[in-house]
Every structure is written in C-alpha cells, then in structure tokens.
Short mmCIF file of C-alpha atoms in Angstrom, two decimals:
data_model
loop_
_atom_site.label_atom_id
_atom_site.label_comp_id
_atom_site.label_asym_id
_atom_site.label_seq_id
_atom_site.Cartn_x
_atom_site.Cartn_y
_atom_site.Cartn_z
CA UNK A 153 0.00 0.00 0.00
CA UNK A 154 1.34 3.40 -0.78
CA UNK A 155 2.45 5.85 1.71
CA UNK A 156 0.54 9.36 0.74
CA UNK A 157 -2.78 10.78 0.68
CA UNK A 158 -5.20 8.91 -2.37
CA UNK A 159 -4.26 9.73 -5.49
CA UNK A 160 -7.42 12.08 -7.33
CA UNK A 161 -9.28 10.11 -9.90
CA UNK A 162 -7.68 11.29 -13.59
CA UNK A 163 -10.94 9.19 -15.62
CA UNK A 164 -14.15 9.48 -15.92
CA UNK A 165 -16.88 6.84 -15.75
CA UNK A 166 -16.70 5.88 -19.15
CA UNK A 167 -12.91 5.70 -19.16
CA UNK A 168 -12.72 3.57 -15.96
CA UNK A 169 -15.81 1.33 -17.57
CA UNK A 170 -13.08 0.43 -20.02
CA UNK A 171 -10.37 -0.17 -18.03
CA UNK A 172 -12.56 -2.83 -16.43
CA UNK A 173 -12.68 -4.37 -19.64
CA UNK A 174 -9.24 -4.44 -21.34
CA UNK A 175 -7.57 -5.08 -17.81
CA UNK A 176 -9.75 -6.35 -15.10
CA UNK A 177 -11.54 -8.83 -16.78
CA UNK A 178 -10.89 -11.92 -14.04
CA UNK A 179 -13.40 -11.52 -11.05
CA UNK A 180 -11.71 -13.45 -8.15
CA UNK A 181 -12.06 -14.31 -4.54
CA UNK A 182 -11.59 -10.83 -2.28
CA UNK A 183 -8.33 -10.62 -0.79
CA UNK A 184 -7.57 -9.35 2.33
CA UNK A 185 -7.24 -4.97 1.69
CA UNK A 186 -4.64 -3.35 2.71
CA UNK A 187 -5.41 -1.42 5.55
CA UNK A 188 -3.24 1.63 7.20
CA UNK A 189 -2.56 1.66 10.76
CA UNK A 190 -1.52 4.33 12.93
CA UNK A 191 0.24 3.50 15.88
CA UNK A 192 0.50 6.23 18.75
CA UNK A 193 2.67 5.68 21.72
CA UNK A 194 2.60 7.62 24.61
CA UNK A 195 4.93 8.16 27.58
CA UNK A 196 3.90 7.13 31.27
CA UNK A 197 5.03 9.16 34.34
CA UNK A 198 8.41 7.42 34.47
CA UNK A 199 9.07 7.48 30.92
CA UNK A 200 10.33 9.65 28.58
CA UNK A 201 9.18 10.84 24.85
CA UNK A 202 12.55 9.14 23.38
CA UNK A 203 11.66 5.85 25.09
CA UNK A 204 7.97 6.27 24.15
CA UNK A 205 9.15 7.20 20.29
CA UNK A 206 11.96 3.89 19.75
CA UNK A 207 9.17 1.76 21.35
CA UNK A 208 6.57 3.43 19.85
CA UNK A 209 8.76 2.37 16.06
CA UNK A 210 9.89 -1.01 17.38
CA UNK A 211 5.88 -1.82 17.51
CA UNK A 212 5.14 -0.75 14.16
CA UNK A 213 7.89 -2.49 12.62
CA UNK A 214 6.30 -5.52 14.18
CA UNK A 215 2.87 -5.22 13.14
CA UNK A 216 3.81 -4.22 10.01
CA UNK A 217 5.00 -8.07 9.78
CA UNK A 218 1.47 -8.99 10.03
CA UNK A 219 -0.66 -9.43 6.94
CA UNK A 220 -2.30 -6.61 5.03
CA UNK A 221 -1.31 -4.05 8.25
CA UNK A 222 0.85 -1.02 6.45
CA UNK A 223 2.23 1.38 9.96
CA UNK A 224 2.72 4.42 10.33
CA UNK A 225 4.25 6.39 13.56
CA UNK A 226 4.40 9.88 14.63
CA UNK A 227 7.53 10.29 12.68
CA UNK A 228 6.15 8.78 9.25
CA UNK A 229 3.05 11.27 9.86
CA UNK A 230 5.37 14.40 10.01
CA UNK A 231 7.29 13.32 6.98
CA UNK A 232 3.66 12.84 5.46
CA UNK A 233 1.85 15.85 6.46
CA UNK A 234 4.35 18.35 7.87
CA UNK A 235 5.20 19.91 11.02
CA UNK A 236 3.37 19.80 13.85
CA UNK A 237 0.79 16.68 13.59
CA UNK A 238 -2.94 16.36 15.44
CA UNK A 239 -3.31 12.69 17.03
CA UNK A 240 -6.11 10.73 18.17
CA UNK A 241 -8.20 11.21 21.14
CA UNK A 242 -9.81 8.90 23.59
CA UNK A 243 -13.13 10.15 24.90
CA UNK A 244 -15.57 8.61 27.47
CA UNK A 245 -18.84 10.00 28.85
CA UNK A 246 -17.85 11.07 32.56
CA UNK A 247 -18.73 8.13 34.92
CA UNK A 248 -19.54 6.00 32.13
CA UNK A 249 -18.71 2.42 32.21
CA UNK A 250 -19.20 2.09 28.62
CA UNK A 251 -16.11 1.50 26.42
CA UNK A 252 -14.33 4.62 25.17
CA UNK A 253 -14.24 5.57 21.75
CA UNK A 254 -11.70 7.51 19.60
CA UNK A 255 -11.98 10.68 17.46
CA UNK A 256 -8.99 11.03 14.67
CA UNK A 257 -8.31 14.62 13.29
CA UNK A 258 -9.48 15.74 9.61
CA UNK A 259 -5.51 15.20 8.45
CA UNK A 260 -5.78 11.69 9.30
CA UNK A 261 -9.13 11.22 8.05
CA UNK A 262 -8.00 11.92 4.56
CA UNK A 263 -5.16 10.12 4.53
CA UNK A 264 -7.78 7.22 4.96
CA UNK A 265 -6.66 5.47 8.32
CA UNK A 266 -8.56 2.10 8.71
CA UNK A 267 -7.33 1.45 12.65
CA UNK A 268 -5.61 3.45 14.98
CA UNK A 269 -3.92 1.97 18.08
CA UNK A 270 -3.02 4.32 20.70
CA UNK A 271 -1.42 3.58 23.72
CA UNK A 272 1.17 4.06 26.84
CA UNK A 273 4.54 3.10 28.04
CA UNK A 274 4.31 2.25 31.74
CA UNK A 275 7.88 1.08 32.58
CA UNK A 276 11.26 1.22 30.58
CA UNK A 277 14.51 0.18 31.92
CA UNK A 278 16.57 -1.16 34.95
CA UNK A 279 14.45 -2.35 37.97
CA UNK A 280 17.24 -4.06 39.90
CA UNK A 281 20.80 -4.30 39.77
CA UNK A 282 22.88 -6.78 42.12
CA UNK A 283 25.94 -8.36 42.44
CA UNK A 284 29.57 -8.10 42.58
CA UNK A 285 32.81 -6.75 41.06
CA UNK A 286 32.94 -9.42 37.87
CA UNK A 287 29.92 -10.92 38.29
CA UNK A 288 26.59 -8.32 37.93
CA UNK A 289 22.81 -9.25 37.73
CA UNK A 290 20.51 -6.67 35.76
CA UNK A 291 16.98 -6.86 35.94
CA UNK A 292 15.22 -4.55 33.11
CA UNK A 293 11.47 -4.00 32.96
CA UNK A 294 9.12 -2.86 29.91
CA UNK A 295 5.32 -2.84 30.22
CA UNK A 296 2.69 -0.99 27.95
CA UNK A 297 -0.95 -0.70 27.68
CA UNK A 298 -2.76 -0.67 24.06
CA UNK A 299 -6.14 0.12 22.44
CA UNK A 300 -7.49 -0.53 18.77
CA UNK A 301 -9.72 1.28 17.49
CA UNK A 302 -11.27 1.38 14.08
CA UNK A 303 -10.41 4.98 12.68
CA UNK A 304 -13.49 5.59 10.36
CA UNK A 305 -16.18 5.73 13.08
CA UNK A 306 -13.96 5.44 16.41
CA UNK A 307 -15.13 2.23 17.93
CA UNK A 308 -13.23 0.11 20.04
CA UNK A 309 -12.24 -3.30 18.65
CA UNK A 310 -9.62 -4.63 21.44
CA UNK A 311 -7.07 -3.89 24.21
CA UNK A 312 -3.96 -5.64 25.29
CA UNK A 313 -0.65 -4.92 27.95
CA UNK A 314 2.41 -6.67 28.52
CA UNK A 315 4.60 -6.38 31.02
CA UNK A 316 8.14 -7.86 30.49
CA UNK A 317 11.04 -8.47 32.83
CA UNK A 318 14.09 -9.25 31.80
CA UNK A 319 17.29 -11.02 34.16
CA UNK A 320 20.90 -11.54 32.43
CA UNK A 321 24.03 -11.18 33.68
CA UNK A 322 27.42 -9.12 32.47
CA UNK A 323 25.06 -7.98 29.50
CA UNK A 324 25.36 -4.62 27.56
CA UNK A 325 22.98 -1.92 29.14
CA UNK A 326 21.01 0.67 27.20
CA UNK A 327 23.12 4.18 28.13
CA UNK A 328 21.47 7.77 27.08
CA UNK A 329 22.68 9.10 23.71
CA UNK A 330 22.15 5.58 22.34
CA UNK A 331 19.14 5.61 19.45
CA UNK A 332 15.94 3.09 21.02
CA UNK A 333 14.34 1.43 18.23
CA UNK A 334 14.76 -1.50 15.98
CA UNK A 335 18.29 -1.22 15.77
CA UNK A 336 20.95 -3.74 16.38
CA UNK A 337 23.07 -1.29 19.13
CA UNK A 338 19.87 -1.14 21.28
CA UNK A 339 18.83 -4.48 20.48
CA UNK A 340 22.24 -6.26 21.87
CA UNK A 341 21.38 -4.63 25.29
CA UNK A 342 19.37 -5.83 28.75
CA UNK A 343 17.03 -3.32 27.72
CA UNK A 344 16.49 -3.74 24.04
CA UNK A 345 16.02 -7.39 24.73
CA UNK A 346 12.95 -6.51 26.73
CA UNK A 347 11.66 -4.09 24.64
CA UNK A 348 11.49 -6.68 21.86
CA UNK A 349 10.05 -9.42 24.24
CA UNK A 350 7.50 -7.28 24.83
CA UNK A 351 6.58 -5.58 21.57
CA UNK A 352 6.81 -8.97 20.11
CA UNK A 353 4.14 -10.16 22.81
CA UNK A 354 1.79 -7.05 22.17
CA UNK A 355 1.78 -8.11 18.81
CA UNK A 356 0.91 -11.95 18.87
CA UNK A 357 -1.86 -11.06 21.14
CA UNK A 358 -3.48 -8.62 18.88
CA UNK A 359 -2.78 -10.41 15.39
CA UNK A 360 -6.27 -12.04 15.55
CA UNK A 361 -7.98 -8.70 16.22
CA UNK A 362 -5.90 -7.59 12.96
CA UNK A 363 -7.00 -10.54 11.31
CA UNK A 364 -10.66 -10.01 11.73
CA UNK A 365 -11.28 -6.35 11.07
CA UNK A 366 -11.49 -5.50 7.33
CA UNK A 367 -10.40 -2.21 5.36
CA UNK A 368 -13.22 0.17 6.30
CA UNK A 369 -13.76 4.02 4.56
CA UNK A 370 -15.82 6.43 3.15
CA UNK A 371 -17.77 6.75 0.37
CA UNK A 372 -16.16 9.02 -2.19
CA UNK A 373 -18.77 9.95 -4.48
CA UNK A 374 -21.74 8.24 -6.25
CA UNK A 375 -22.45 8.70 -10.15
CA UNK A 376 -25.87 7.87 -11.41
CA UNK A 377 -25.66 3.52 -9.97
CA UNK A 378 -22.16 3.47 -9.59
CA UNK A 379 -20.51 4.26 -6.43
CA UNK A 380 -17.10 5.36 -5.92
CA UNK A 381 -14.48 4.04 -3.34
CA UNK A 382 -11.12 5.34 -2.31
CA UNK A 383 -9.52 2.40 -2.55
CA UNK A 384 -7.32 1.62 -5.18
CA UNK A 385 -4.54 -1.85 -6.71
CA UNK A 386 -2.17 0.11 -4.46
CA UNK A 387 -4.01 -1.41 -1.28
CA UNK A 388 -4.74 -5.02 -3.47
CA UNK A 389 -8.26 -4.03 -3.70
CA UNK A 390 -9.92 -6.25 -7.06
CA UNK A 391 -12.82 -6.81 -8.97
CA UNK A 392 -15.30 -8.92 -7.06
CA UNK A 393 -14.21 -7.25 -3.97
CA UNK A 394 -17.82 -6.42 -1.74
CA UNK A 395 -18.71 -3.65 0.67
CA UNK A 396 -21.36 -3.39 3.14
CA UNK A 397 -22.72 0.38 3.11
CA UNK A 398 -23.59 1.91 6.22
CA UNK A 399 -25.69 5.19 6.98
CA UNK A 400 -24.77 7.44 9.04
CA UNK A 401 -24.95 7.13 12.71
CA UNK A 402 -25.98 9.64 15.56
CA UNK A 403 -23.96 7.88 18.49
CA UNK A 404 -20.28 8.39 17.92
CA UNK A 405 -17.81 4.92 18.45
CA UNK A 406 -20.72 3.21 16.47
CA UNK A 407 -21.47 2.49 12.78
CA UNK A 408 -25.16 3.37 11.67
CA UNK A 409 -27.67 1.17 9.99
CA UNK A 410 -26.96 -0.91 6.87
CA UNK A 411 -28.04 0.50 3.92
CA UNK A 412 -27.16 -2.00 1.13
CA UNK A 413 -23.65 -3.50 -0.66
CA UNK A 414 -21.75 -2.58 -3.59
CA UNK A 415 -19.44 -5.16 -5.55
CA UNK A 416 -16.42 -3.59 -7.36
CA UNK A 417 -16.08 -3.46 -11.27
CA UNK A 418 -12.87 -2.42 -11.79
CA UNK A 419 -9.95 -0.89 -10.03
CA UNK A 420 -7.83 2.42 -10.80
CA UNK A 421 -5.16 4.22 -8.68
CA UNK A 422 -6.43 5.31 -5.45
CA UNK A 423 -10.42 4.51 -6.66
CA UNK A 424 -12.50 1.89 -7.56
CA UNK A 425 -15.75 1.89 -9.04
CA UNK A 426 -18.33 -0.49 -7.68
CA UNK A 427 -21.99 -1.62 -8.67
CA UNK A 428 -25.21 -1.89 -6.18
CA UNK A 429 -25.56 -5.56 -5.10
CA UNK A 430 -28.49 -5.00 -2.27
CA UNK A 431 -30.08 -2.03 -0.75
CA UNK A 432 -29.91 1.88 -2.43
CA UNK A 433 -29.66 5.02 -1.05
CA UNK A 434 -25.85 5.55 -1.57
CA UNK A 435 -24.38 8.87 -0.75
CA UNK A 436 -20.76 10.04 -1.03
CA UNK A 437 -19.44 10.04 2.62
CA UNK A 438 -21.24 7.21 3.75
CA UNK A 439 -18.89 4.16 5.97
CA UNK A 440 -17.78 1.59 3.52
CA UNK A 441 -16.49 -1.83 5.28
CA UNK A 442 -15.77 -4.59 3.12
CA UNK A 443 -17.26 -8.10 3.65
CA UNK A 444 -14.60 -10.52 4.57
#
C-alpha cells in the first residue's frame, strides 16, 4: 500500500468502464485490503518521549509483519503531512462504564486510516541491579498498555498490555545518547532485549484482532448507480471485492444502519468503481467496510 494521501481520480466513468474491460476482466475471490494503521505511543510518568518514540517504532515495525497491516508512527506522519501533527483522542462520557471511543483529526481522516492503536509506556529500563565486582545481575522492565480502534467511526475493537522483565548477567545496558528502536546497538542490550520481548508479545496477542477487522472508509462519491471508493490496486483491492454500506450514525464509536452493498467493477489508482448488489440510497461520505 502506498504511503501518501489517495491519489485524485484522472478518468471518468466511461474511461474507468473500459479499463474494467481491457484489464480487469478476471473476477476473483476478495483478498484481504490493505489497511493503514496508525500507531500512537505515549509516555507514562516514568518514561520519557525518546523511550515512548523507539518503542513506539519497534511496535510498528512488528505489526507491520502482520498481513495486510501497512504502519505508520508519529515520525512517518510528520514526513507525510508536515510539522506539527494532530493525534487521536480517547473520549468517554464522565462516569460511564461504557467502552471509550476515539476521534482522529481531519488530516488523518483523509489520509484514509482504517485502525488506529493508541497507547502508553508504563515502565522502561533497569528495575534491579545486584551483584559483585565481575559478576553483575541486571533486571530490566518494559510494560505498555494498548487500544485498537477502528479509525473511520472510532469504535473500540480490542485492548492488550504486557509487562516484560528481563534477568541476564554481564550484559550490555542501554546508556542515554544511544538511538531506542529497531536497531541492532539497542537491540544487543538488557534493555532492548525486553523491549522486543515485549513488543513482540503485544503483537501476537493482537494479530487475531488484525486478522478479523477488514479495510473500512468512506464513500467518495456516487455517479448515477455506480458508487465510488477510495480504494485503489495500491491497497490489493480487485474486482469482485464487496462492501457493506452503512448510513450514518448519531452515536459516535458506532457504525449506523446498513443500507445496502456494492461489488467492485474495476480498479484504478487510489479509486475503484463499484456496482449496487443490495439495498440503495448511496451517498458520497457514507462508511464503507468490506465483507470478509
């Protein structure tokens, strides 16, 4: 999946009826969408931004492993968008028990975020050293707290925390000035060690949540019976590919009722154009989730 903001459409119906025909002509089983993930790390009271940031890109190097998951951190967004960058925000009615639901910032919206994870480093570092002169025991400790979130509409999918506590002795330690992150310096210390523990733990507990939530957006636009999707062959979008259509909803962190499908025809750069299967009513800006 690209990196960037969709590309604009360039044809018009007619011309994008007939790319469907000279190049699009197979219509095969969906595959899984590309979707874009944001992943927001934030620092506890003992820890600092740097810690927060090399973790914070040692998770979405990780997830990025997974299938169809394309990550982006804080510092991919500022490449992206430019100086200072708006981030998600948790909200919850006061004294609510109800789970709390995420709003994303226009920027983010258009560069069509599918899930958003946003979370906290508790711990990072040395809990315990003991020992003597030639012989030293380190103890390092690294523990976050994470939410998903599906970016379109801001409901909560799934949570997870690790907490990981590491015990070697005579090892390299993690010193300040030295870069955290996926790198092999930090990595060949006590503390990278548990970094990675954890980060890889994180991520095999949320890989079936991954697995199970489809590429979700917004309707683009709708011409006469065809409706347009900003999803393009970048993201492995394909003919055959269906979408449930949702209308809009008055309770935010929820989707609204179902309004109909739409198959897809054919498949250009950043858009696809897709047919009614079930239901009418389609209006540009309406959620778009495709049916796994």
């Amino acid at each position: 999946m690209r990196r960037g903001a969709p590309t604009r459409r360039f044809y018009g119906t007619f011309a994008l009826l007939g790319l469907a025909g000279c190049l699009f002509t197979q219509t095969a089983t969906a595959p899984k969408i590309d979707r874009l993930l944001v992943v927001d790390l934030r620092p506890g009271l003992e820890v600092t931004e740097e810690q927060a940031r090399g973790l914070e890109e040692m998770l979405a190097q990780r997830l990025g492993e997974l299938p169809g998951i394309v990550p982006w951190t804080r510092r991919d967004l500022v490449v992206e968008l430019g100086g200072t960058v708006a981030l998600g925000t948790e909200y919850r009615e006061p004294g609510s028990l109800a789970r709390p639901v995420l709003t994303i910032p226009a920027g983010l919206r258009e560069l069509g975020v599918q899930i958003y994870l946003i979370g906290e480093v508790h711990t990072f570092g040395l809990s315990e050293s003991f020992g003597e002169v030639g012989f030293r025991r380190d103890e390092a400790e690294v523990s976050l707290a994470v939410r998903l979130y599906l970016a379109p509409t801001g409901e909560f999918i799934a949570e997870a925390q690790t907490e990981r506590l590491l015990a070697q002795s005579n090892t390299n330690r993690w010193r300040p000035g030295m870069v955290i992150g996926p790198n092999e310096e930090f990595l060949d210390t006590l503390e990278g060690r548990a970094s990675q523990g954890a980060v890889d733990e994180l991520a095999e507990d949320l890989a079936p949540d991954f697995e199970k939530t489809p590429w979700s957006g917004r309707v683009t636009e709708v011409e006469g019976d065809k409706v347009i999707l900003p999803v393009g062959f970048e993201e492995n979008a394909a003919p055959g590919d269906i979408f449930i259509i949702y209308g809009p909803s008055t309770v935010l962190g929820e989707r609204g009722s179902r309004i109909g499908s739409v198959r897809i025809q054919s498949v250009g750069p950043g858009e696809s154009l897709a047919e009614p299967i079930s239901g009418g009513g389609f209006q540009s800006g309406q959620l778009a989730v495709q049916e796994l």
